[in-house]
Amino acid sequence: MAGCTHRNYQEDENWQTEKRNIVERNRYMFNNELMSDVHFLVGKCDKLRIPAHKYVMAISSPVFYAMFYGRMAERGEEIKIGDCEAGSFLELLRYIYYDEAKIDPSNVFGILYLAKKYFLPFLAERCVVFLEENIDHQNAFTLLAQARYFCEPKLEEKCWEIIDRETARVLSSEAFTEIDHETLLAVLTRDTLTVLEADLFKAVKRWAEGECNRKILPPTPENKRSVLSSALNFIRFPVMTLKEFSEDAAQSGILTSEETINTFLYFGSKDDTKVKNFLTHPRPGAHRAYRCTRFPTYGQDWLCEGTNVDSIKFTVDRDITVLGVGLYGVSNKEDCSSPFSVDVELLDSHNDVMCTYEGTFFADVSKRVHDILFDEPVIVRGHRPYIIRVLLKGPTTLGGTDGMRDVVTEGIRFRFDVDEASFNGTTTADGQIPDIVFKI
């Protein structure tokens, strides 16, 4: 935190001649006793005495103008400000004096609060931009609460985007266990969450335990149910598999015996009347798939004779679930009646096969890329190399061009490298395997 600067006027009486413009002159006057006509005593506990100049303050903020020149203007030369830290106030002054502010995670909320309090909308905008650029799964709920408090709908929307896109990671954060009941309801009512209902229930149990601790209640199943109250009805227990429900929710003690029995009956009958309190349709977002596309352009006539494989190496910067790959379709519409036979393998760094697909497909001429999904999704770990190998037999296909080695999709960074076993010619620059289909 910057302290007060006390320059000796006698020694610096020619300082003006060294400043080229108004910005340099105001930078010199910032936090300077020279010609100051007001002082702020700032801090929640320890007070820091900060010099300022009424004219500079007043031309930047209608609140400071009213404070110094309005009908109810302050007459004293010291003004106490006890609702902020001195460091945040100094950054407010820095912005007022020469349009800069050193915003960082430790002071951004304090500066935003002051920008709102003193009606400095462009400083508030800088704070919001900083927050938007620094949202991640660890702080999404913290920033969501602040966005609501400061009435910043754009920031709130950005937070919800992260929560929807990276639901599992966001729910695992400590910040989730600290949200209020209203926010919990807002989370549970969203169709766009990308998480299995069983994992959502595990996170909700963590929240309930935290809420019990805040209310100084023992975290018994009865108390967890009590603090959850209406939020419990927005967990879609009938969407879980029978195994998921029986191994966790049914044994949690949070549901009543009647709710547990009726949910088991629903699994056998699919009769919605058995589970009137719970929704029975899955969240669409839980099945949302994304694709990493490595070719911005494509060309014609990639040979697919079924004798050599096309393959590509890749890594990701954090864990994802790979569902399959996208392959280019026919380059000549007249070939659309000819089938493709395809073998796809995903291999780890030891060349061990993790998952496969073997089958045939007919190319739809209205689609450039056709999704080939593995028999079972597979988790790919961050910062480890993997290989996709494809043996494709059929008519000539389109082929990607101008390939990108680094691609960022939904916040996931993919890096592609040449696989030496790609004897059919696919590389990072051109070829087949344009897409990887995945979930976060």
Coordinates of C-alpha atoms in Angstrom, one line a residue:
M1 CA 0.0 0.0 0.0
A2 CA 1.3 3.4 -0.9
G3 CA 2.0 5.8 1.9
C4 CA 1.9 9.6 2.0
T5 CA 4.5 11.5 0.0
H6 CA 5.7 14.7 1.5
R7 CA 7.7 16.7 -1.0
N8 CA 9.7 19.8 0.1
Y9 CA 8.2 22.7 -1.9
Q10 CA 11.4 24.8 -1.5
E11 CA 13.5 22.1 -3.2
D12 CA 10.9 21.3 -5.9
E13 CA 9.7 24.9 -6.7
N14 CA 10.6 24.4 -10.4
W15 CA 8.9 21.0 -10.8
Q16 CA 6.4 22.3 -13.3
T17 CA 9.1 22.9 -15.9
E18 CA 9.9 19.2 -16.0
K19 CA 6.3 18.0 -16.7
R20 CA 5.4 17.7 -20.3
N21 CA 1.6 17.5 -20.0
I22 CA -1.3 17.7 -17.6
V23 CA -1.1 13.9 -16.9
E24 CA 2.5 14.3 -15.7
R25 CA 1.6 17.3 -13.6
N26 CA -1.4 15.6 -12.0
R27 CA 0.7 12.5 -11.4
Y28 CA 3.1 14.7 -9.4
M29 CA 0.3 16.1 -7.4
F30 CA -1.3 12.7 -6.5
N31 CA -0.9 11.9 -2.8
N32 CA 1.1 15.1 -2.4
E33 CA 0.9 17.6 0.4
L34 CA 1.9 20.4 -2.0
M35 CA -1.1 22.8 -2.3
S36 CA -3.4 20.2 -0.7
D37 CA -6.6 21.8 0.8
V38 CA -8.2 18.7 2.3
H39 CA -7.1 15.5 4.0
F40 CA -8.9 12.1 4.2
L41 CA -8.5 9.9 7.3
V42 CA -9.0 6.5 5.7
G43 CA -9.2 3.0 7.1
K44 CA -11.5 0.6 8.9
C45 CA -9.1 0.3 11.8
D46 CA -5.8 2.1 11.4
K47 CA -6.3 5.4 9.8
L48 CA -4.0 6.8 7.0
R49 CA -4.0 10.5 6.5
I50 CA -4.1 11.2 2.7
P51 CA -3.7 14.7 1.2
A52 CA -5.9 15.7 -1.8
H53 CA -7.0 18.7 -3.8
K54 CA -10.7 19.7 -3.8
Y55 CA -10.8 21.0 -7.3
V56 CA -9.3 17.8 -8.8
M57 CA -11.7 15.6 -6.8
A58 CA -14.8 17.7 -7.6
I59 CA -14.3 17.7 -11.4
S60 CA -14.2 13.9 -11.4
S61 CA -17.1 13.0 -9.1
P62 CA -20.5 14.6 -8.5
V63 CA -20.3 13.2 -4.9
F64 CA -17.0 15.0 -4.2
Y65 CA -18.4 18.2 -6.0
A66 CA -21.4 18.2 -3.6
M67 CA -19.1 17.4 -0.7
F68 CA -16.8 20.4 -1.3
Y69 CA -18.8 22.9 -3.3
G70 CA -22.5 22.1 -2.7
R71 CA -24.9 23.7 -0.4
M72 CA -24.2 21.2 2.3
A73 CA -20.4 21.2 1.7
E74 CA -17.9 20.0 4.3
R75 CA -16.3 22.9 6.1
G76 CA -13.5 21.0 7.9
E77 CA -10.1 20.1 6.3
E78 CA -10.2 16.5 7.5
I79 CA -12.8 14.0 6.3
K80 CA -13.1 10.5 7.9
I81 CA -13.8 7.6 5.7
G82 CA -14.1 4.4 7.6
D83 CA -15.9 2.0 5.1
C84 CA -12.9 1.1 3.0
E85 CA -9.2 0.2 3.2
A86 CA -6.7 3.0 2.6
G87 CA -5.1 1.1 -0.3
S88 CA -8.4 1.0 -2.3
F89 CA -9.0 4.7 -1.6
L90 CA -5.5 5.6 -2.9
E91 CA -6.3 3.7 -6.2
L92 CA -9.5 5.7 -6.4
L93 CA -7.4 8.9 -6.1
R94 CA -4.8 7.7 -8.6
Y95 CA -7.6 7.2 -11.1
I96 CA -9.1 10.6 -10.4
Y97 CA -5.7 12.4 -10.7
Y98 CA -4.2 10.7 -13.8
D99 CA -6.6 8.1 -15.1
E100 CA -4.7 5.0 -13.9
A101 CA -5.5 2.4 -11.2
K102 CA -3.5 -0.5 -10.0
I103 CA -6.3 -3.1 -9.9
D104 CA -5.5 -6.6 -8.6
P105 CA -7.5 -9.4 -6.9
S106 CA -6.8 -8.0 -3.4
N107 CA -8.3 -4.6 -4.0
V108 CA -10.7 -4.9 -6.9
F109 CA -13.9 -5.2 -4.8
G110 CA -12.8 -2.3 -2.6
I111 CA -12.2 -0.1 -5.7
L112 CA -15.4 -1.2 -7.3
Y113 CA -17.3 -0.3 -4.1
L114 CA -15.7 3.2 -4.0
A115 CA -16.3 3.7 -7.7
K116 CA -20.0 3.0 -7.2
K117 CA -20.1 5.2 -4.0
Y118 CA -18.5 8.2 -5.6
F119 CA -20.2 7.8 -9.1
L120 CA -17.1 7.0 -11.2
P121 CA -18.7 4.8 -13.8
F122 CA -15.6 4.3 -16.0
L123 CA -13.5 3.2 -13.1
A124 CA -16.3 0.8 -12.1
E125 CA -16.2 -0.5 -15.7
R126 CA -12.5 -1.2 -15.5
C127 CA -13.1 -3.2 -12.3
V128 CA -15.8 -5.2 -13.9
V129 CA -13.6 -5.9 -17.0
F130 CA -10.8 -7.1 -14.7
L131 CA -13.2 -9.4 -12.9
E132 CA -14.6 -10.8 -16.2
E133 CA -11.1 -11.5 -17.4
N134 CA -10.3 -13.4 -14.2
I135 CA -13.3 -15.6 -13.6
D136 CA -12.5 -19.2 -13.1
H137 CA -14.1 -22.3 -11.5
Q138 CA -12.6 -21.4 -8.1
N139 CA -14.1 -17.9 -7.8
A140 CA -17.2 -18.0 -10.0
F141 CA -19.6 -18.1 -7.1
T142 CA -17.7 -15.4 -5.2
L143 CA -17.9 -13.1 -8.2
L144 CA -21.6 -14.0 -8.7
A145 CA -22.4 -12.8 -5.3
Q146 CA -20.5 -9.5 -5.9
A147 CA -22.1 -9.1 -9.3
R148 CA -25.5 -9.2 -7.7
Y149 CA -24.5 -6.9 -4.8
F150 CA -23.1 -4.3 -7.2
C151 CA -25.9 -4.7 -9.8
E152 CA -23.6 -5.8 -12.6
P153 CA -25.7 -7.9 -14.9
K154 CA -23.0 -8.5 -17.5
L155 CA -20.6 -9.8 -14.9
E156 CA -23.4 -12.0 -13.4
E157 CA -24.0 -13.4 -16.9
K158 CA -20.3 -14.3 -17.3
C159 CA -20.4 -16.1 -13.9
W160 CA -23.4 -18.1 -15.0
E161 CA -21.6 -19.0 -18.2
I162 CA -18.7 -20.5 -16.2
I163 CA -21.0 -22.3 -13.8
D164 CA -22.9 -23.8 -16.7
R165 CA -19.8 -24.8 -18.7
E166 CA -17.7 -26.1 -15.9
T167 CA -20.4 -27.2 -13.4
A168 CA -18.5 -30.1 -11.9
R169 CA -15.4 -28.1 -11.2
V170 CA -17.3 -25.1 -9.9
L171 CA -19.3 -27.2 -7.5
S172 CA -16.1 -28.7 -6.2
S173 CA -14.9 -25.2 -5.1
E174 CA -15.0 -24.0 -1.5
A175 CA -16.9 -21.0 -2.6
F176 CA -19.9 -23.2 -3.5
T177 CA -20.4 -24.3 0.1
E178 CA -20.5 -20.6 1.1
I179 CA -23.3 -19.4 -1.2
D180 CA -26.7 -18.3 0.3
H181 CA -29.9 -20.3 0.0
E182 CA -31.3 -18.0 -2.7
T183 CA -28.2 -18.7 -4.9
L184 CA -28.4 -22.4 -4.3
L185 CA -32.0 -22.3 -5.5
A186 CA -30.9 -20.4 -8.6
V187 CA -28.3 -23.0 -9.3
L188 CA -30.6 -26.0 -8.9
T189 CA -33.3 -24.6 -11.1
R190 CA -31.0 -24.3 -14.1
D191 CA -31.5 -26.7 -17.0
T192 CA -28.1 -25.7 -18.4
L193 CA -25.9 -27.3 -15.7
T194 CA -23.3 -29.7 -17.3
V195 CA -23.2 -32.3 -14.4
L196 CA -24.7 -35.6 -13.6
E197 CA -27.5 -35.4 -11.0
A198 CA -25.7 -37.8 -8.7
D199 CA -22.7 -35.5 -8.6
L200 CA -24.9 -32.5 -8.1
F201 CA -26.5 -34.2 -5.1
K202 CA -23.0 -34.8 -3.6
A203 CA -22.2 -31.2 -3.9
V204 CA -25.5 -30.1 -2.4
K205 CA -24.8 -32.4 0.6
R206 CA -21.5 -30.5 1.1
W207 CA -23.4 -27.2 1.0
A208 CA -25.9 -28.5 3.5
E209 CA -23.1 -29.5 5.9
G210 CA -21.6 -26.0 5.6
E211 CA -24.9 -24.4 6.2
C212 CA -25.4 -26.5 9.3
N213 CA -22.0 -25.3 10.6
R214 CA -22.9 -21.7 9.9
K215 CA -26.2 -22.1 11.9
I216 CA -24.3 -24.0 14.7
L217 CA -26.3 -27.1 14.1
P218 CA -25.0 -30.7 14.1
P219 CA -24.8 -31.9 10.5
T220 CA -27.4 -34.7 10.9
P221 CA -29.5 -35.8 8.0
E222 CA -32.5 -34.2 9.6
N223 CA -30.7 -30.8 9.9
K224 CA -29.3 -31.0 6.4
R225 CA -32.9 -31.6 5.1
S226 CA -34.1 -28.6 7.1
V227 CA -31.5 -26.2 5.8
L228 CA -32.0 -27.4 2.2
S229 CA -35.8 -26.9 2.6
S230 CA -37.4 -26.1 -0.8
A231 CA -34.0 -26.6 -2.6
L232 CA -34.3 -30.4 -2.1
N233 CA -37.3 -30.5 -4.6
F234 CA -35.1 -29.2 -7.4
I235 CA -32.7 -32.2 -7.3
R236 CA -33.8 -34.6 -10.0
F237 CA -33.5 -37.9 -8.1
P238 CA -35.5 -39.9 -10.7
V239 CA -32.9 -38.9 -13.4
M240 CA -30.2 -40.8 -11.5
T241 CA -29.4 -44.4 -12.3
L242 CA -30.8 -47.0 -10.0
K243 CA -27.2 -47.7 -8.8
E244 CA -26.4 -44.0 -8.2
F245 CA -29.6 -43.5 -6.2
S246 CA -29.4 -46.7 -4.1
E247 CA -25.7 -46.2 -3.2
D248 CA -26.0 -42.5 -2.1
A249 CA -29.3 -40.6 -2.0
A250 CA -31.3 -43.5 -0.7
Q251 CA -28.9 -44.0 2.2
S252 CA -28.2 -40.3 2.9
G253 CA -31.1 -40.0 5.4
I254 CA -32.0 -36.7 3.8
L255 CA -35.0 -38.1 1.9
T256 CA -38.0 -39.4 3.8
S257 CA -38.8 -43.1 3.7
E258 CA -41.8 -42.3 1.5
E259 CA -39.7 -40.3 -1.0
T260 CA -37.1 -43.1 -1.1
I261 CA -39.7 -45.9 -1.7
N262 CA -41.6 -43.9 -4.3
T263 CA -38.4 -43.1 -6.2
F264 CA -37.5 -46.9 -6.3
L265 CA -41.1 -47.5 -7.5
Y266 CA -40.5 -44.9 -10.3
F267 CA -37.4 -46.7 -11.5
G268 CA -39.5 -49.8 -12.0
S269 CA -42.6 -48.2 -13.5
K270 CA -41.6 -44.8 -14.9
D271 CA -44.8 -43.6 -13.4
D272 CA -44.4 -39.8 -12.8
T273 CA -47.2 -39.8 -10.2
K274 CA -44.9 -41.8 -7.8
V275 CA -42.4 -38.8 -7.6
K276 CA -44.6 -35.7 -7.8
N277 CA -42.1 -33.6 -5.8
F278 CA -39.2 -34.2 -8.2
L279 CA -38.6 -33.5 -11.9
T280 CA -38.2 -36.6 -14.0
H281 CA -36.6 -35.2 -17.2
P282 CA -32.8 -34.8 -17.3
R283 CA -31.1 -31.4 -17.6
P284 CA -30.3 -30.8 -21.3
G285 CA -27.0 -29.3 -20.3
A286 CA -25.8 -32.5 -18.6
H287 CA -25.5 -34.0 -22.1
R288 CA -23.9 -31.0 -23.8
A289 CA -21.0 -31.9 -26.0
Y290 CA -18.4 -29.5 -27.4
R291 CA -16.0 -29.9 -30.3
C292 CA -12.4 -28.8 -30.9
T293 CA -12.0 -28.0 -34.6
R294 CA -8.4 -27.8 -35.7
F295 CA -8.9 -26.9 -39.4
P296 CA -10.3 -23.5 -40.4
T297 CA -10.4 -24.5 -44.1
Y298 CA -10.6 -27.7 -46.2
G299 CA -9.8 -29.0 -49.6
Q300 CA -10.7 -31.9 -51.9
D301 CA -9.9 -35.5 -52.5
W302 CA -8.3 -37.1 -49.4
L303 CA -7.7 -40.7 -50.2
C304 CA -9.2 -43.4 -47.9
E305 CA -8.1 -46.7 -49.2
G306 CA -8.3 -48.5 -45.9
T307 CA -4.6 -49.6 -45.9
N308 CA -2.9 -46.8 -43.9
V309 CA -4.0 -45.0 -40.8
D310 CA -4.6 -41.3 -40.3
S311 CA -3.5 -40.2 -36.8
I312 CA -2.8 -37.2 -34.7
K313 CA -1.3 -36.7 -31.3
F314 CA -2.9 -34.2 -28.8
T315 CA -2.7 -33.0 -25.2
V316 CA -5.1 -30.9 -23.2
D317 CA -4.4 -28.5 -20.3
R318 CA -6.9 -30.1 -18.0
D319 CA -9.1 -33.2 -17.7
I320 CA -11.9 -33.7 -20.3
T321 CA -14.2 -36.6 -21.3
V322 CA -13.7 -37.6 -25.0
L323 CA -16.9 -38.8 -26.6
G324 CA -15.5 -39.3 -30.1
V325 CA -14.1 -37.7 -33.2
G326 CA -15.4 -35.8 -36.3
L327 CA -14.4 -37.2 -39.7
Y328 CA -14.7 -35.4 -43.1
G329 CA -17.3 -36.8 -45.4
V330 CA -17.3 -37.3 -49.2
S331 CA -15.7 -34.7 -51.5
N332 CA -17.9 -35.7 -54.4
K333 CA -21.7 -35.7 -53.9
E334 CA -22.0 -38.6 -56.4
D335 CA -20.2 -40.9 -53.9
C336 CA -22.8 -40.4 -51.1
S337 CA -24.3 -43.8 -51.7
S338 CA -21.0 -45.5 -51.0
P339 CA -20.4 -46.6 -47.4
F340 CA -17.4 -46.0 -45.3
S341 CA -15.9 -48.6 -43.0
V342 CA -14.1 -47.0 -40.1
D343 CA -12.0 -48.2 -37.2
V344 CA -11.1 -45.5 -34.6
E345 CA -8.8 -45.9 -31.6
L346 CA -7.8 -43.6 -28.7
L347 CA -4.4 -44.5 -27.3
D348 CA -2.5 -43.3 -24.3
S349 CA 1.2 -42.4 -24.1
H350 CA 2.1 -46.1 -23.8
N351 CA 0.1 -47.0 -27.0
D352 CA -2.4 -48.8 -25.0
V353 CA -5.9 -48.7 -26.5
M354 CA -8.4 -46.8 -24.2
C355 CA -11.5 -46.9 -26.3
T356 CA -12.5 -47.9 -29.9
Y357 CA -15.2 -47.6 -32.5
E358 CA -15.7 -50.1 -35.4
G359 CA -18.5 -49.8 -37.9
T360 CA -19.8 -48.3 -41.1
F361 CA -21.6 -45.1 -42.1
F362 CA -23.0 -43.3 -45.1
A363 CA -21.9 -39.7 -45.6
D364 CA -24.6 -37.1 -45.5
V365 CA -23.8 -34.6 -48.3
S366 CA -25.3 -31.8 -46.3
K367 CA -22.7 -32.2 -43.6
R368 CA -18.9 -31.7 -44.0
V369 CA -18.1 -33.5 -40.8
H370 CA -19.6 -36.7 -39.4
D371 CA -19.3 -37.6 -35.7
I372 CA -18.0 -41.0 -34.8
L373 CA -18.7 -41.7 -31.1
F374 CA -16.8 -44.3 -29.1
D375 CA -18.7 -47.1 -27.5
E376 CA -17.9 -45.6 -24.1
P377 CA -16.7 -42.1 -23.2
V378 CA -13.2 -41.9 -21.8
I379 CA -11.5 -39.4 -19.4
V380 CA -8.4 -37.8 -20.9
R381 CA -6.1 -36.3 -18.3
G382 CA -4.5 -32.9 -18.6
H383 CA -0.9 -32.5 -19.7
R384 CA -0.6 -36.1 -20.9
P385 CA -0.1 -37.1 -24.6
Y386 CA -2.8 -39.1 -26.4
I387 CA -3.2 -40.4 -30.0
I388 CA -6.3 -40.8 -32.2
R389 CA -5.8 -43.3 -35.0
V390 CA -8.4 -43.8 -37.8
L391 CA -8.5 -46.4 -40.5
L392 CA -11.0 -45.2 -43.1
K393 CA -12.0 -47.1 -46.2
G394 CA -14.3 -45.6 -48.8
P395 CA -14.6 -42.9 -51.4
T396 CA -12.3 -39.8 -51.3
T397 CA -13.2 -37.3 -48.6
L398 CA -12.6 -33.7 -47.9
G399 CA -9.3 -32.9 -46.2
G400 CA -8.5 -30.1 -43.8
T401 CA -6.0 -27.4 -44.6
D402 CA -4.2 -24.6 -42.7
G403 CA -4.3 -26.7 -39.5
M404 CA -3.7 -25.1 -36.1
R405 CA -1.4 -26.7 -33.5
D406 CA -3.0 -24.8 -30.6
V407 CA -6.7 -24.5 -30.3
V408 CA -8.7 -23.2 -27.3
T409 CA -12.3 -24.4 -27.1
E410 CA -14.5 -23.6 -24.1
G411 CA -11.5 -22.7 -22.1
I412 CA -9.7 -26.0 -22.8
R413 CA -6.4 -25.6 -24.6
F414 CA -5.6 -28.4 -27.1
R415 CA -2.2 -28.9 -28.6
F416 CA -1.7 -31.1 -31.7
D417 CA 1.4 -32.9 -32.8
V418 CA 2.3 -35.2 -35.7
D419 CA 2.1 -38.9 -35.1
E420 CA 4.9 -40.8 -36.8
A421 CA 2.5 -43.7 -37.5
S422 CA 0.2 -41.5 -39.6
F423 CA 1.1 -43.2 -42.9
N424 CA -2.0 -42.0 -44.8
G425 CA -0.6 -38.4 -44.5
T426 CA -2.6 -36.6 -41.8
T427 CA -0.5 -34.0 -40.0
T428 CA -1.0 -30.9 -37.9
A429 CA -1.2 -28.9 -41.1
D430 CA -3.7 -31.0 -43.2
G431 CA -5.6 -34.2 -43.5
Q432 CA -8.4 -36.0 -41.7
I433 CA -9.7 -36.0 -38.1
P434 CA -10.8 -32.3 -38.0
D435 CA -12.7 -32.5 -34.7
I436 CA -12.5 -34.0 -31.2
V437 CA -15.9 -34.3 -29.6
F438 CA -15.8 -33.9 -25.8
K439 CA -17.5 -32.9 -22.6
I440 CA -16.1 -30.9 -19.7

